[in-house]
C-alpha cells in the first residue's frame, strides 16, 4: 500500500536518449513472411493461389507464346498440321494490323491518321509531364490548333483528298470517339454540376432534367436513336454524319455522368471555402474557377477517371450503328475466308483486350500519380 | 500606400450603419431590431451567449447572410440584392473566420495574392510585394511558400488576417478568431489584432477575450436572443454592467 502512495509523486531526473527503431522485417523475405504466411489461414490461401497459378499459367503461356504462330500470309499458317496443337495466331494480327488501326482508311492516305496519332501522343506526353517547358502553351495548342489540324488531316479538303468517316475504323475510331468524349464531357459536366446547384430555378431545372434524362437512358439506346430517329426529325437532304452523331451522343451521355461525379466533389467542399472566397470580393465564376473547382475536381479524380475509362471501353458500342472501332474491326475480320481458322477469334479478342487494357491502365496510373502530386492539403 | 484607397472613396463619418435590422432563419427570428452605428476608426467588441446571433450580425455586414428587414449601410453603400454593390462592399470589408478558411490548395503567398490580383487587378509582382509586407507584419514571412496544412493554427489565423489586409480593407470583421486555437496560440493572434487596432483600423470583433476587449475596444456590445441588450465603453461595461443578463453572462465568463 505505502509503495503505491510514494509512486504517485514522480519527477523525471534524466531524459531518455532517442533510440533507433527495432530492426523490422525488411526486404522481400520479410514482406513475404508478413503478407503471405503470417497465419495458418493466410498460408492456406497463399498455397491454394500458388496451386491455381501453377495449374493455369503454363497452358496459357504455351498457347500465347510457345505454340503460337508468328509468321504467315494466310490461314495455312495457323492450321494444325500433322497432329500438332496450334496456339495463338499472331500472324493474323500481324497481317491485319493496319486494318485494326485505321479500318478501311485508304492505304495511300494512312500517313494522315498516323501523323495525327503521333502528334497526339507526343502532345499528350508533353502536357501530362509536369516538368516540361512551355507546358501551358502546349495545353493551348492541344486544345485549339490540334483539333482543327486533326479534322483537316483526317477528313481532308484544302488539297487533301476527302476520306468519308464511313471509311474510318479501328483504333482510330476508338480514339476519336473516346478523346472527343473525354474532352467534351469534362466542361459539360462542370457546367451541369454547377447548374444543378444554382440558385436560379430555370438553370437548375434545365440541368436536372438534362442529367436525369441522359443518365436514365442506356448508351446503346442513345446511339440507336442518334442513328435511326434523328434523321426522321431532320429535313430530307440534310445528311448529318454518322460519326458526328455518335460523338455528340457519347459526349452528352458522359457529360451527364460527369456532372454527378463533379457535384459530389462540390458537395465535399466546406462552406467556409465559399465564404472565404466571397468575403474577399471574388465573384461567382472567379471563386468557382480559382477556389472551389480546383479542390472539388481533385477530390473526384478517381471518379472522373472511372468515367473516362468506362467511356473508352464503351466506344465499342458504336458497332451497333455501323461504325467499326478497334473491337469492331477485329471482329469483322473473323469472317475473312483467307484467314478463317479456329484460333483467330481468341487471338483477335485477346489482342483487343490487351490494347484496351494498356490504354485504360495508363489512365488509371496517371490519375494515381496526379492524386499524389496534388495532395498538398494534407501533407505536413 | 495604405492611405490611397481611403483617399479616393467619398468619406463618410460612419463606417457601418445598421438600422432596425431583422432576420429570420425560416420561422426562427435570429436578429430582432438590431441598431448599430460604427464610426470610422472605432473598435467594437460583440459578446454574448452561444446562439445569440453575434455571428449572424457581423455576417450581415458583408452580406454572407441576407437581412430581411431594416437597412444596412456599409462605407456609404446600402446592401440590397444588387450583386455589384455587394461585391463593392466585400472589397472594402475584410473578414477573419473562426476556422480560418484558408485555401488549402494554394500556398500562403498565393492565398494572399489571389484577391488583389483577381479582384483589384493588381499586377502579380506588386501583389506579392504587398503580401510579403503583410506576412512580415503578422511575423510569418518565412512561411510564404508553405501550404496552409503545414502551419499551426495560430500561424494559419495570422495568415488569414494578412490575407484580408492584402485587400487593404477599410473595415475588418472578426468572428471568434481565437476560439478554435490552442491556448498558447491565442496570444500571437490577439497581438496581431491589437497592432491593427493601434493603427486605427475600424474593427468589429466577436470575441470572448475580455482582456482584448478591455485593451482595445471603444465599445462593448452584449447580445442575447438576437438583440443588443447592453452596450457601453469597456471599463464601465465590465465593472458596472446594468442589465441582469449581462451580469449573469459576465459572472459566467469572468469566473
Ligand atoms: N444557416 C442557418 N440556418 C438556420 N439557423 C441558423 C443558421 N445559422 C445560424 N442559425 C441559428 O441562428 C442562431 C444564431 O446563430 P449565430 O451563429 O449568429 O450565433 P452566435 O451568437 O454566433 O453563436 P456562437 O457563439 O455559438 O457562435 C442560432 O440559434 C443558430 O442555431
Ligand atoms: Mg458564432
PDB file of N, CA, C and O in Angstrom, chain B residues 206-238:
ATOM      1  N   UNK B 206     -16.262  39.757 -32.867  1.00  0.00           N
ATOM      2  CA  UNK B 206     -16.988  38.877 -31.968  1.00  0.00           C
ATOM      3  C   UNK B 206     -15.927  38.085 -31.229  1.00  0.00           C
ATOM      4  O   UNK B 206     -15.135  37.375 -31.850  1.00  0.00           O
ATOM      5  N   UNK B 207     -15.854  38.254 -29.936  1.00  0.00           N
ATOM      6  CA  UNK B 207     -14.844  37.512 -29.181  1.00  0.00           C
ATOM      7  C   UNK B 207     -15.222  37.460 -27.717  1.00  0.00           C
ATOM      8  O   UNK B 207     -15.970  38.299 -27.214  1.00  0.00           O
ATOM      9  N   UNK B 208     -14.713  36.456 -27.061  1.00  0.00           N
ATOM     10  CA  UNK B 208     -14.904  36.370 -25.617  1.00  0.00           C
ATOM     11  C   UNK B 208     -13.600  36.646 -24.881  1.00  0.00           C
ATOM     12  O   UNK B 208     -13.488  36.365 -23.699  1.00  0.00           O
ATOM     13  N   UNK B 209     -12.622  37.182 -25.616  1.00  0.00           N
ATOM     14  CA  UNK B 209     -11.362  37.542 -24.982  1.00  0.00           C
ATOM     15  C   UNK B 209     -11.536  38.889 -24.296  1.00  0.00           C
ATOM     16  O   UNK B 209     -11.373  39.954 -24.900  1.00  0.00           O
ATOM     17  N   UNK B 210     -11.888  38.868 -23.033  1.00  0.00           N
ATOM     18  CA  UNK B 210     -12.245  40.110 -22.357  1.00  0.00           C
ATOM     19  C   UNK B 210     -11.028  41.007 -22.133  1.00  0.00           C
ATOM     20  O   UNK B 210     -11.153  42.227 -22.083  1.00  0.00           O
ATOM     21  N   UNK B 211      -9.861  40.382 -22.026  1.00  0.00           N
ATOM     22  CA  UNK B 211      -8.640  41.182 -21.899  1.00  0.00           C
ATOM     23  C   UNK B 211      -8.448  42.042 -23.144  1.00  0.00           C
ATOM     24  O   UNK B 211      -8.145  43.237 -23.059  1.00  0.00           O
ATOM     25  N   UNK B 212      -8.682  41.447 -24.276  1.00  0.00           N
ATOM     26  CA  UNK B 212      -8.576  42.165 -25.552  1.00  0.00           C
ATOM     27  C   UNK B 212      -9.600  43.299 -25.600  1.00  0.00           C
ATOM     28  O   UNK B 212      -9.292  44.426 -25.984  1.00  0.00           O
ATOM     29  N   UNK B 213     -10.825  42.983 -25.180  1.00  0.00           N
ATOM     30  CA  UNK B 213     -11.888  43.989 -25.190  1.00  0.00           C
ATOM     31  C   UNK B 213     -11.488  45.181 -24.326  1.00  0.00           C
ATOM     32  O   UNK B 213     -11.614  46.339 -24.735  1.00  0.00           O
ATOM     33  N   UNK B 214     -10.976  44.892 -23.115  1.00  0.00           N
ATOM     34  CA  UNK B 214     -10.563  45.977 -22.211  1.00  0.00           C
ATOM     35  C   UNK B 214      -9.481  46.826 -22.845  1.00  0.00           C
ATOM     36  O   UNK B 214      -9.470  48.039 -22.747  1.00  0.00           O
ATOM     37  N   UNK B 215      -8.546  46.129 -23.543  1.00  0.00           N
ATOM     38  CA  UNK B 215      -7.372  46.833 -24.046  1.00  0.00           C
ATOM     39  C   UNK B 215      -7.681  47.720 -25.249  1.00  0.00           C
ATOM     40  O   UNK B 215      -7.185  48.837 -25.335  1.00  0.00           O
ATOM     41  N   UNK B 216      -8.500  47.235 -26.191  1.00  0.00           N
ATOM     42  CA  UNK B 216      -8.628  47.997 -27.437  1.00  0.00           C
ATOM     43  C   UNK B 216     -10.033  48.517 -27.738  1.00  0.00           C
ATOM     44  O   UNK B 216     -10.178  49.437 -28.545  1.00  0.00           O
ATOM     45  N   UNK B 217     -11.079  47.938 -27.141  1.00  0.00           N
ATOM     46  CA  UNK B 217     -12.423  48.303 -27.598  1.00  0.00           C
ATOM     47  C   UNK B 217     -12.790  49.718 -27.182  1.00  0.00           C
ATOM     48  O   UNK B 217     -12.430  50.186 -26.111  1.00  0.00           O
ATOM     49  N   UNK B 218     -13.517  50.408 -28.100  1.00  0.00           N
ATOM     50  CA  UNK B 218     -14.132  51.673 -27.721  1.00  0.00           C
ATOM     51  C   UNK B 218     -15.478  51.389 -27.067  1.00  0.00           C
ATOM     52  O   UNK B 218     -15.983  52.166 -26.279  1.00  0.00           O
ATOM     53  N   UNK B 219     -16.050  50.254 -27.481  1.00  0.00           N
ATOM     54  CA  UNK B 219     -17.399  49.945 -27.051  1.00  0.00           C
ATOM     55  C   UNK B 219     -17.546  48.429 -26.995  1.00  0.00           C
ATOM     56  O   UNK B 219     -17.032  47.729 -27.875  1.00  0.00           O
ATOM     57  N   UNK B 220     -18.208  47.930 -25.969  1.00  0.00           N
ATOM     58  CA  UNK B 220     -18.505  46.505 -25.905  1.00  0.00           C
ATOM     59  C   UNK B 220     -20.012  46.347 -26.012  1.00  0.00           C
ATOM     60  O   UNK B 220     -20.774  47.093 -25.382  1.00  0.00           O
ATOM     61  N   UNK B 221     -20.418  45.394 -26.851  1.00  0.00           N
ATOM     62  CA  UNK B 221     -21.852  45.188 -27.074  1.00  0.00           C
ATOM     63  C   UNK B 221     -22.206  43.801 -26.577  1.00  0.00           C
ATOM     64  O   UNK B 221     -21.506  42.829 -26.883  1.00  0.00           O
ATOM     65  N   UNK B 222     -23.254  43.723 -25.797  1.00  0.00           N
ATOM     66  CA  UNK B 222     -23.689  42.419 -25.323  1.00  0.00           C
ATOM     67  C   UNK B 222     -24.996  42.054 -26.015  1.00  0.00           C
ATOM     68  O   UNK B 222     -25.960  42.819 -26.005  1.00  0.00           O
ATOM     69  N   UNK B 223     -25.004  40.880 -26.660  1.00  0.00           N
ATOM     70  CA  UNK B 223     -26.203  40.426 -27.372  1.00  0.00           C
ATOM     71  C   UNK B 223     -26.789  39.217 -26.681  1.00  0.00           C
ATOM     72  O   UNK B 223     -26.070  38.369 -26.150  1.00  0.00           O
ATOM     73  N   UNK B 224     -28.094  39.121 -26.714  1.00  0.00           N
ATOM     74  CA  UNK B 224     -28.761  37.907 -26.260  1.00  0.00           C
ATOM     75  C   UNK B 224     -30.055  37.760 -27.048  1.00  0.00           C
ATOM     76  O   UNK B 224     -30.747  38.738 -27.304  1.00  0.00           O
ATOM     77  N   UNK B 225     -30.352  36.563 -27.444  1.00  0.00           N
ATOM     78  CA  UNK B 225     -31.574  36.253 -28.193  1.00  0.00           C
ATOM     79  C   UNK B 225     -31.804  37.197 -29.368  1.00  0.00           C
ATOM     80  O   UNK B 225     -32.912  37.678 -29.588  1.00  0.00           O
ATOM     81  N   UNK B 226     -30.740  37.454 -30.089  1.00  0.00           N
ATOM     82  CA  UNK B 226     -30.879  38.236 -31.309  1.00  0.00           C
ATOM     83  C   UNK B 226     -31.056  39.724 -31.099  1.00  0.00           C
ATOM     84  O   UNK B 226     -31.419  40.438 -32.024  1.00  0.00           O
ATOM     85  N   UNK B 227     -30.824  40.211 -29.897  1.00  0.00           N
ATOM     86  CA  UNK B 227     -30.995  41.638 -29.659  1.00  0.00           C
ATOM     87  C   UNK B 227     -29.764  42.189 -28.954  1.00  0.00           C
ATOM     88  O   UNK B 227     -29.076  41.462 -28.257  1.00  0.00           O
ATOM     89  N   UNK B 228     -29.547  43.469 -29.143  1.00  0.00           N
ATOM     90  CA  UNK B 228     -28.497  44.126 -28.373  1.00  0.00           C
ATOM     91  C   UNK B 228     -29.101  44.459 -27.015  1.00  0.00           C
ATOM     92  O   UNK B 228     -30.102  45.174 -26.913  1.00  0.00           O
ATOM     93  N   UNK B 229     -28.504  43.878 -25.963  1.00  0.00           N
ATOM     94  CA  UNK B 229     -29.070  44.056 -24.638  1.00  0.00           C
ATOM     95  C   UNK B 229     -28.417  45.234 -23.927  1.00  0.00           C
ATOM     96  O   UNK B 229     -29.060  45.980 -23.209  1.00  0.00           O
ATOM     97  N   UNK B 230     -27.113  45.370 -24.148  1.00  0.00           N
ATOM     98  CA  UNK B 230     -26.416  46.441 -23.446  1.00  0.00           C
ATOM     99  C   UNK B 230     -25.175  46.823 -24.233  1.00  0.00           C
ATOM    100  O   UNK B 230     -24.521  45.957 -24.817  1.00  0.00           O
ATOM    101  N   UNK B 231     -24.862  48.098 -24.274  1.00  0.00           N
ATOM    102  CA  UNK B 231     -23.556  48.472 -24.808  1.00  0.00           C
ATOM    103  C   UNK B 231     -22.986  49.635 -24.018  1.00  0.00           C
ATOM    104  O   UNK B 231     -23.707  50.505 -23.556  1.00  0.00           O
ATOM    105  N   UNK B 232     -21.656  49.571 -23.852  1.00  0.00           N
ATOM    106  CA  UNK B 232     -21.024  50.595 -23.038  1.00  0.00           C
ATOM    107  C   UNK B 232     -19.536  50.598 -23.335  1.00  0.00           C
ATOM    108  O   UNK B 232     -19.027  49.687 -23.976  1.00  0.00           O
ATOM    109  N   UNK B 233     -18.851  51.643 -22.852  1.00  0.00           N
ATOM    110  CA  UNK B 233     -17.394  51.588 -23.024  1.00  0.00           C
ATOM    111  C   UNK B 233     -16.864  50.561 -22.034  1.00  0.00           C
ATOM    112  O   UNK B 233     -17.483  50.309 -20.999  1.00  0.00           O
ATOM    113  N   UNK B 234     -15.724  49.928 -22.358  1.00  0.00           N
ATOM    114  CA  UNK B 234     -15.330  48.702 -21.668  1.00  0.00           C
ATOM    115  C   UNK B 234     -15.206  48.803 -20.151  1.00  0.00           C
ATOM    116  O   UNK B 234     -15.673  47.910 -19.461  1.00  0.00           O
ATOM    117  N   UNK B 235     -14.601  49.856 -19.634  1.00  0.00           N
ATOM    118  CA  UNK B 235     -14.396  49.930 -18.179  1.00  0.00           C
ATOM    119  C   UNK B 235     -15.741  49.841 -17.464  1.00  0.00           C
ATOM    120  O   UNK B 235     -15.952  49.020 -16.565  1.00  0.00           O
ATOM    121  N   UNK B 236     -16.661  50.678 -17.932  1.00  0.00           N
ATOM    122  CA  UNK B 236     -17.982  50.722 -17.328  1.00  0.00           C
ATOM    123  C   UNK B 236     -18.712  49.396 -17.543  1.00  0.00           C
ATOM    124  O   UNK B 236     -19.352  48.863 -16.636  1.00  0.00           O
ATOM    125  N   UNK B 237     -18.576  48.841 -18.775  1.00  0.00           N
ATOM    126  CA  UNK B 237     -19.272  47.597 -19.117  1.00  0.00           C
ATOM    127  C   UNK B 237     -18.867  46.473 -18.168  1.00  0.00           C
ATOM    128  O   UNK B 237     -19.709  45.740 -17.660  1.00  0.00           O
ATOM    129  N   UNK B 238     -17.580  46.361 -17.906  1.00  0.00           N
ATOM    130  CA  UNK B 238     -17.131  45.232 -17.092  1.00  0.00           C
ATOM    131  C   UNK B 238     -17.310  45.493 -15.597  1.00  0.00           C
ATOM    132  O   UNK B 238     -17.647  44.587 -14.848  1.00  0.00           O
TER     133      UNK B 238
END
